[in-house]
Short mmCIF file of C-alpha atoms in Angstrom, two decimals:
data_model
loop_
_atom_site.label_atom_id
_atom_site.label_comp_id
_atom_site.label_asym_id
_atom_site.label_seq_id
_atom_site.Cartn_x
_atom_site.Cartn_y
_atom_site.Cartn_z
CA MET V 4 0.00 0.00 0.00
CA THR V 5 1.36 3.40 -0.95
CA ALA V 6 -0.88 6.29 0.01
CA GLY V 7 -1.79 8.99 -2.49
CA SER V 8 -3.21 8.76 -5.99
CA PRO V 9 -0.88 6.98 -8.42
CA PRO V 10 -0.69 8.07 -12.04
CA ASN V 11 -2.70 6.20 -14.61
CA GLY V 12 -1.17 2.88 -15.63
CA GLY V 13 0.29 2.24 -19.05
CA GLY V 14 2.38 5.38 -19.32
CA ARG V 15 6.05 5.94 -20.00
CA TYR V 16 8.28 6.32 -16.99
CA ARG V 17 11.71 7.70 -16.29
CA ILE V 18 13.36 5.60 -13.60
CA ALA V 19 16.78 6.22 -12.11
CA THR V 20 18.97 3.36 -11.00
CA ILE V 21 21.79 3.62 -8.48
CA PRO V 22 23.28 0.10 -8.47
CA GLY V 23 25.64 0.94 -5.61
CA ASP V 24 28.27 -1.52 -4.43
CA GLY V 25 28.97 -5.22 -4.21
CA ILE V 26 26.04 -7.44 -5.09
CA GLY V 27 23.86 -4.35 -5.46
CA VAL V 28 25.18 -4.05 -9.01
CA ASP V 29 24.30 -7.65 -9.93
CA VAL V 30 20.82 -7.77 -8.42
CA THR V 31 19.84 -4.35 -9.76
CA ALA V 32 20.64 -5.52 -13.29
CA GLU V 33 18.28 -8.47 -12.80
CA ALA V 34 15.51 -6.28 -11.40
CA VAL V 35 15.79 -3.95 -14.39
CA ALA V 36 15.53 -6.92 -16.77
CA VAL V 37 12.43 -8.25 -14.99
CA LEU V 38 10.67 -4.88 -15.06
CA ASP V 39 11.46 -4.51 -18.76
CA ALA V 40 9.91 -7.96 -19.30
CA VAL V 41 6.54 -6.85 -17.91
CA LEU V 42 6.31 -3.20 -18.90
CA ALA V 43 7.34 -1.49 -22.10
CA GLY V 44 8.31 2.14 -22.15
CA ILE V 45 10.61 2.46 -19.15
CA GLU V 46 13.48 4.85 -19.73
CA TRP V 47 16.34 3.92 -17.41
CA THR V 48 19.14 6.25 -16.33
CA GLU V 49 22.01 4.82 -14.29
CA PHE V 50 24.08 6.79 -11.78
CA ASP V 51 27.39 5.42 -10.50
CA TRP V 52 27.08 6.86 -6.99
CA SER V 53 28.69 4.41 -4.58
CA CYS V 54 31.50 3.71 -2.16
CA ALA V 55 33.73 3.15 -5.16
CA LYS V 56 32.98 6.71 -6.21
CA TYR V 57 33.71 7.90 -2.68
CA LEU V 58 37.12 6.25 -2.75
CA ARG V 59 37.85 7.98 -6.07
CA THR V 60 36.42 11.42 -5.38
CA GLY V 61 35.78 11.79 -1.64
CA THR V 62 31.98 11.97 -2.06
CA MET V 63 29.31 9.31 -2.39
CA MET V 64 27.33 11.43 -4.83
CA PRO V 65 27.57 14.97 -6.23
CA ALA V 66 26.15 17.93 -4.35
CA ASP V 67 23.41 18.39 -6.94
CA ALA V 68 22.26 14.76 -6.79
CA PRO V 69 18.75 15.59 -5.52
CA GLU V 70 18.26 18.11 -8.31
CA ARG V 71 19.39 15.55 -10.89
CA LEU V 72 16.97 12.93 -9.54
CA ALA V 73 13.98 15.19 -8.93
CA GLY V 74 12.51 14.74 -12.41
CA PHE V 75 12.39 10.95 -12.29
CA ASP V 76 9.23 8.99 -11.57
CA ALA V 77 11.02 6.62 -9.18
CA ILE V 78 14.46 5.43 -8.08
CA LEU V 79 15.72 1.84 -7.89
CA LEU V 80 18.60 1.71 -5.42
CA GLY V 81 21.11 -1.10 -5.05
CA ALA V 82 22.90 -1.92 -1.82
CA VAL V 83 25.52 0.59 -0.71
CA GLY V 84 28.58 -0.17 1.42
CA PHE V 85 32.04 -1.59 0.97
CA PRO V 86 35.19 -2.28 3.03
CA GLY V 87 37.33 0.81 3.44
CA VAL V 88 34.37 3.16 3.69
CA PRO V 89 32.84 3.48 7.19
CA ASP V 90 29.13 2.68 7.28
CA HIS V 91 28.19 6.11 8.58
CA ILE V 92 29.91 7.66 5.56
CA SER V 93 28.03 5.54 3.03
CA LEU V 94 24.70 5.92 4.83
CA TRP V 95 24.83 9.66 5.47
CA GLY V 96 26.55 10.31 2.16
CA LEU V 97 23.77 8.87 -0.01
CA LEU V 98 20.78 7.03 1.39
CA ILE V 99 19.65 9.31 4.21
CA PRO V 100 20.14 12.57 2.26
CA LEU V 101 18.02 11.22 -0.60
CA ARG V 102 15.28 10.00 1.74
CA ARG V 103 15.05 13.44 3.30
CA ALA V 104 15.46 15.47 0.13
CA PHE V 105 12.43 13.75 -1.40
CA GLY V 106 10.19 13.56 1.68
CA GLN V 107 10.34 9.76 1.81
CA TYR V 108 9.12 9.60 5.37
CA VAL V 109 7.64 6.09 5.05
CA ASN V 110 9.94 3.09 4.96
CA LEU V 111 7.66 0.25 3.96
CA ARG V 112 8.98 -3.25 4.57
CA PRO V 113 6.72 -6.21 3.77
CA VAL V 114 8.00 -9.50 5.16
CA ARG V 115 6.36 -12.80 4.28
CA LEU V 116 7.19 -16.44 3.85
CA LEU V 117 7.44 -17.02 0.10
CA PRO V 118 6.47 -20.31 -1.57
CA GLY V 119 9.18 -22.94 -1.65
CA THR V 120 11.17 -21.32 1.14
CA GLU V 121 11.49 -22.25 4.80
CA SER V 122 11.19 -20.11 7.87
CA ALA V 123 13.83 -20.15 10.57
CA LEU V 124 10.90 -20.82 12.89
CA ARG V 125 9.76 -24.40 13.33
CA ASP V 126 6.37 -25.42 11.88
CA ARG V 127 5.44 -21.94 10.65
CA THR V 128 3.56 -21.51 7.35
CA ALA V 129 2.93 -18.62 5.00
CA ALA V 130 -0.35 -17.96 6.81
CA ASP V 131 1.61 -17.28 10.00
CA LEU V 132 4.26 -15.06 8.44
CA ASP V 133 2.90 -12.07 6.57
CA ILE V 134 3.81 -8.83 8.32
CA LEU V 135 4.01 -5.26 7.05
CA ILE V 136 6.45 -3.04 8.92
CA VAL V 137 5.85 0.70 8.61
CA ARG V 138 8.98 2.49 9.74
CA GLU V 139 9.32 6.22 10.28
CA ASN V 140 12.03 7.24 7.86
CA SER V 141 12.95 10.89 8.39
CA GLU V 142 13.48 11.71 12.07
CA GLY V 143 13.44 9.82 15.37
CA GLU V 144 16.71 8.33 16.51
CA TYR V 145 18.43 8.89 13.14
CA SER V 146 19.11 12.55 13.72
CA ALA V 147 22.23 14.50 12.84
CA ILE V 148 21.87 16.61 15.98
CA GLY V 149 24.63 15.97 18.49
CA GLY V 150 28.37 15.63 18.46
CA MET V 151 31.57 14.87 20.38
CA HIS V 152 32.68 17.10 23.21
CA HIS V 153 36.10 17.41 24.89
CA PRO V 154 37.75 14.92 22.51
CA GLY V 155 40.84 13.25 23.91
CA ARG V 156 40.18 14.34 27.48
CA PRO V 157 39.11 12.05 30.34
CA ASP V 158 35.71 13.74 30.37
CA GLU V 159 35.16 13.15 26.63
CA PHE V 160 31.54 12.40 25.70
CA VAL V 161 29.19 12.25 22.74
CA ARG V 162 25.62 13.47 22.49
CA GLN V 163 23.04 12.01 20.11
CA GLU V 164 19.61 13.64 19.96
CA ALA V 165 16.42 11.86 18.90
CA ILE V 166 13.76 14.06 17.30
CA PHE V 167 10.05 13.22 17.47
CA THR V 168 7.77 15.86 15.97
CA ARG V 169 4.01 15.85 16.12
CA VAL V 170 3.78 15.98 12.33
CA GLY V 171 6.29 13.17 11.93
CA CYS V 172 4.62 10.86 14.43
CA GLU V 173 1.07 11.56 13.26
CA ARG V 174 1.71 10.96 9.58
CA ILE V 175 3.58 7.67 9.98
CA ILE V 176 1.10 6.27 12.50
CA ARG V 177 -1.85 7.29 10.34
CA TYR V 178 -0.18 5.67 7.33
CA ALA V 179 0.11 2.43 9.31
CA PHE V 180 -3.58 2.53 10.17
CA GLU V 181 -4.46 3.07 6.51
CA CYS V 182 -2.37 0.02 5.62
CA ALA V 183 -4.06 -2.06 8.32
CA ALA V 184 -7.49 -1.05 7.08
CA GLU V 185 -6.57 -2.62 3.72
CA ARG V 186 -5.12 -5.79 5.31
CA ASP V 187 -6.27 -7.74 8.37
CA GLY V 188 -7.16 -4.68 10.43
CA ARG V 189 -4.50 -4.96 13.15
CA VAL V 190 -1.76 -2.51 14.14
CA CYS V 191 0.93 -3.02 16.76
CA SER V 192 3.00 -0.03 17.87
CA ALA V 193 6.63 -0.54 18.87
CA THR V 194 7.43 1.55 21.94
CA LYS V 195 9.81 1.69 24.88
CA SER V 196 7.98 4.09 27.15
CA ASN V 197 9.20 2.31 30.27
CA GLY V 198 12.76 3.36 29.52
CA LEU V 199 12.69 6.44 27.28
CA LEU V 200 11.19 9.14 29.44
CA HIS V 201 10.06 11.68 26.84
CA SER V 202 10.02 10.38 23.26
CA MET V 203 8.11 7.13 23.66
CA PRO V 204 5.34 8.37 25.96
CA TYR V 205 4.83 11.12 23.38
CA TRP V 206 4.73 8.53 20.58
CA ASP V 207 2.26 6.44 22.60
CA SER V 208 -0.07 9.39 23.15
CA ILE V 209 -0.19 10.13 19.43
CA PHE V 210 -0.77 6.46 18.62
CA GLU V 211 -3.73 6.38 21.00
CA ARG V 212 -5.17 9.55 19.50
CA ILE V 213 -4.87 8.28 15.91
CA ALA V 214 -6.31 4.90 16.95
CA ALA V 215 -9.53 6.63 18.00
CA GLU V 216 -10.01 7.64 14.34
CA TYR V 217 -9.97 3.97 13.28
CA PRO V 218 -12.35 2.08 15.56
CA GLN V 219 -12.45 -0.83 13.10
CA VAL V 220 -8.71 -1.48 13.52
CA GLU V 221 -7.50 -3.61 16.41
CA THR V 222 -4.55 -2.05 18.24
CA ARG V 223 -1.71 -3.15 20.48
CA GLN V 224 1.24 -1.34 22.01
CA MET V 225 4.29 -3.42 22.91
CA HIS V 226 7.71 -2.56 24.23
CA VAL V 227 10.16 -3.17 21.43
CA ASP V 228 12.01 -5.94 23.26
CA ALA V 229 8.78 -7.81 23.92
CA LEU V 230 7.72 -7.20 20.32
CA ALA V 231 10.97 -8.74 19.07
CA ALA V 232 10.11 -11.84 21.08
CA GLU V 233 6.58 -11.78 19.68
CA ILE V 234 7.89 -11.87 16.12
CA VAL V 235 9.77 -15.06 16.96
CA LEU V 236 7.22 -16.75 19.21
CA HIS V 237 3.85 -15.61 17.83
CA PRO V 238 4.24 -13.98 14.40
CA ASP V 239 0.71 -15.01 13.47
CA ARG V 240 -0.60 -12.44 15.97
CA LEU V 241 0.98 -9.59 14.00
CA ASP V 242 -0.25 -7.81 10.88
CA VAL V 243 1.04 -4.22 10.63
CA ILE V 244 3.83 -2.99 12.90
CA VAL V 245 4.56 0.72 13.15
CA GLY V 246 7.76 1.97 14.72
CA SER V 247 10.25 4.77 14.94
CA ASN V 248 13.30 4.93 12.69
CA LEU V 249 15.54 2.79 14.91
CA PHE V 250 12.92 0.35 16.16
CA GLY V 251 11.48 -0.21 12.68
CA ASP V 252 14.94 -0.80 11.26
CA ILE V 253 15.84 -3.47 13.80
CA LEU V 254 12.46 -5.22 13.82
CA SER V 255 12.28 -5.43 10.03
CA ASP V 256 15.64 -7.18 9.81
CA LEU V 257 14.54 -9.62 12.50
CA ALA V 258 11.24 -10.28 10.74
CA ALA V 259 12.98 -10.79 7.40
CA ALA V 260 15.38 -13.25 9.00
CA VAL V 261 12.60 -15.42 10.38
CA THR V 262 10.64 -15.33 7.10
CA GLY V 263 13.41 -16.76 4.95
CA GLY V 264 16.30 -14.31 5.04
CA LEU V 265 17.29 -10.81 3.98
CA GLY V 266 17.81 -12.01 0.42
CA LEU V 267 14.03 -12.19 0.02
CA ALA V 268 12.98 -8.89 1.64
CA PRO V 269 12.21 -5.72 -0.36
CA SER V 270 11.51 -2.23 0.89
CA GLY V 271 10.27 1.13 -0.31
CA ASN V 272 11.12 4.66 0.76
CA ILE V 273 7.81 6.30 0.06
CA ASN V 274 6.76 9.90 -0.47
CA PRO V 275 3.00 9.45 0.00
CA GLU V 276 2.15 12.93 -1.28
CA ARG V 277 4.19 12.28 -4.44
CA THR V 278 5.93 15.63 -4.29
CA GLY V 279 9.16 13.83 -5.18
CA PRO V 280 10.22 10.40 -6.40
CA SER V 281 10.02 7.41 -4.11
CA MET V 282 12.96 5.02 -3.89
CA PHE V 283 12.93 1.22 -3.74
CA GLU V 284 15.64 -1.16 -2.55
CA ALA V 285 16.37 -4.56 -1.06
CA VAL V 286 16.69 -4.74 2.71
CA HIS V 287 19.97 -6.65 2.46
CA GLY V 288 23.40 -5.07 2.26
CA SER V 289 26.13 -5.17 -0.37
CA ALA V 290 27.59 -8.51 0.84
CA PRO V 291 31.18 -7.78 -0.20
CA ASP V 292 32.22 -11.34 0.71
CA ILE V 293 30.30 -12.70 -2.30
CA ALA V 294 30.47 -9.65 -4.58
CA GLY V 295 31.48 -10.43 -8.15
CA GLN V 296 30.87 -14.16 -7.83
CA GLY V 297 27.49 -14.19 -9.57
CA ILE V 298 25.76 -16.09 -6.77
CA ALA V 299 23.72 -13.33 -5.09
CA ASN V 300 19.99 -13.87 -4.69
CA PRO V 301 18.14 -11.22 -6.75
CA VAL V 302 14.67 -11.85 -5.30
CA ALA V 303 14.65 -8.96 -2.80
CA GLN V 304 15.65 -6.43 -5.45
CA ILE V 305 13.17 -7.85 -7.96
CA LEU V 306 10.38 -7.60 -5.39
CA ALA V 307 11.50 -4.03 -4.68
CA GLY V 308 10.93 -3.49 -8.40
CA ALA V 309 7.42 -4.90 -8.00
CA MET V 310 6.80 -2.38 -5.21
CA LEU V 311 8.05 0.36 -7.53
CA LEU V 312 5.58 -0.69 -10.24
CA GLU V 313 2.74 -0.82 -7.72
CA HIS V 314 3.60 2.69 -6.56
CA LEU V 315 3.45 3.92 -10.16
CA GLY V 316 -0.02 2.45 -10.56
CA GLU V 317 1.11 -0.42 -12.79
CA HIS V 318 -0.82 -2.97 -10.76
CA SER V 319 -0.94 -5.75 -13.36
CA ALA V 320 2.78 -5.54 -14.06
CA ALA V 321 3.55 -5.52 -10.35
CA ALA V 322 1.33 -8.55 -9.78
CA ALA V 323 3.04 -10.39 -12.64
CA VAL V 324 6.46 -9.83 -11.06
CA ASP V 325 5.24 -10.93 -7.64
CA ARG V 326 3.61 -14.07 -8.99
CA ALA V 327 6.60 -14.89 -11.18
CA VAL V 328 8.88 -14.82 -8.14
CA CYS V 329 6.48 -17.09 -6.28
CA ASP V 330 6.12 -19.49 -9.21
CA VAL V 331 9.87 -19.89 -9.75
CA LEU V 332 10.47 -20.37 -6.03
CA ARG V 333 7.60 -22.85 -5.78
CA GLU V 334 8.94 -24.89 -8.69
CA GLY V 335 12.32 -25.02 -6.97
CA ARG V 336 14.34 -25.99 -10.04
CA ILE V 337 16.32 -22.74 -10.34
CA ARG V 338 17.72 -21.27 -7.13
CA THR V 339 20.84 -19.50 -5.96
CA PRO V 340 23.13 -21.21 -3.41
CA ASP V 341 21.63 -19.39 -0.42
CA LEU V 342 18.37 -21.20 -1.20
CA GLY V 343 20.02 -24.57 -1.68
CA GLY V 344 20.49 -24.39 -5.46
CA THR V 345 23.33 -23.97 -7.91
CA ALA V 346 21.98 -21.26 -10.22
CA THR V 347 23.77 -17.99 -10.84
CA THR V 348 22.25 -14.60 -10.15
CA SER V 349 21.62 -14.15 -13.87
CA GLU V 350 20.04 -17.60 -14.31
CA PHE V 351 17.68 -17.01 -11.38
CA GLY V 352 16.75 -13.53 -12.57
CA SER V 353 16.22 -14.70 -16.15
CA ALA V 354 13.87 -17.46 -15.00
CA ILE V 355 11.78 -14.91 -13.13
CA ALA V 356 11.78 -12.54 -16.11
CA ARG V 357 10.62 -15.31 -18.47
CA ARG V 358 7.82 -16.35 -16.15
CA ALA V 359 6.73 -12.74 -15.62
CA ALA V 360 6.60 -12.15 -19.37
CA GLU V 361 4.50 -15.31 -19.82
CA LEU V 362 2.02 -14.11 -17.22
CA VAL V 363 1.68 -10.72 -18.91
CA ASN V 364 1.28 -12.25 -22.35
CA ASN V 365 -1.32 -14.75 -21.11
CA GLY V 366 -3.21 -12.16 -19.10
CA SER V 367 -2.62 -14.18 -15.92
CA VAL V 368 -1.37 -11.51 -13.59
CA LEU V 369 -3.23 -11.95 -10.33
CA ALA V 370 -0.81 -12.04 -7.40
CA GLN V 371 -0.50 -15.53 -6.00
CA ARG V 372 1.05 -15.89 -2.58
#
């Protein structure tokens, strides 16, 4: 679910790709091929912004990067990060500035058990593992406010400020309720109001106020540590989870791990008002240990492409991609090593692209989970 009115389907789109580093390059190429297989008329523009660029030039991307991307309909982002470049450099040098420049205050992370895959949890089925995590993406704990004081002295300390605005809390919580209204009608808020004296009680009060606007939606509030346990012990009790920047980040990785692994989990950085492009990416990182070997699993990035199509209003094309992924996984003949197979990244991606094209050509594009 991406709030706001999408454009009419069937149009031509300008989509930017930032393949990034490591396996991001390989899986982005496969996602592009799959999207081209289901939708004609996409004009792709690739940008080489990455850690490799940082090592060459001292910057992850040029200063005018937001201006150069502003005219695109969407952005497909590969994983960013590589040895030799500290994580805070790669994150704050590219991903976070783009999220904030384009008002992408929703980080949408669907996690589900896909056909032909196994959960890390014993005896759990796809019916038990279908969770949508709605993460606040622009403020909260990921704030640039703070710094180091008295460096090198015995009384050296650092200060990191978390920012929770009324606007920021209200819009992400309301978005989660809108998502729940379209799903099973349940929202669970991640909090820690027993330990964080100011921010989480404030978050809780806004959650309670927004909940009153949605009497048809069942609500829960759980401390984030208890909620982490709930994901492992009773995932079937969860539908939509809404959390702050930090809590949503951690919980979504945990949920992806128990539903088959990070190689299967997509995400979207959404601008619901559509005042700027939204950006779609896999949850996983750049995996430098397997980069260049052609064995990376492209499913997460391909499903991120499906989310991109859905956001653009291309519902049939998005459904074809989703079902193609499910069909190829269900068949089980072509898989990358992380899923117990021997296929290369390209072979796996090509199988999904062929199946997606068949579904479009046959008119059989209903999502099948």
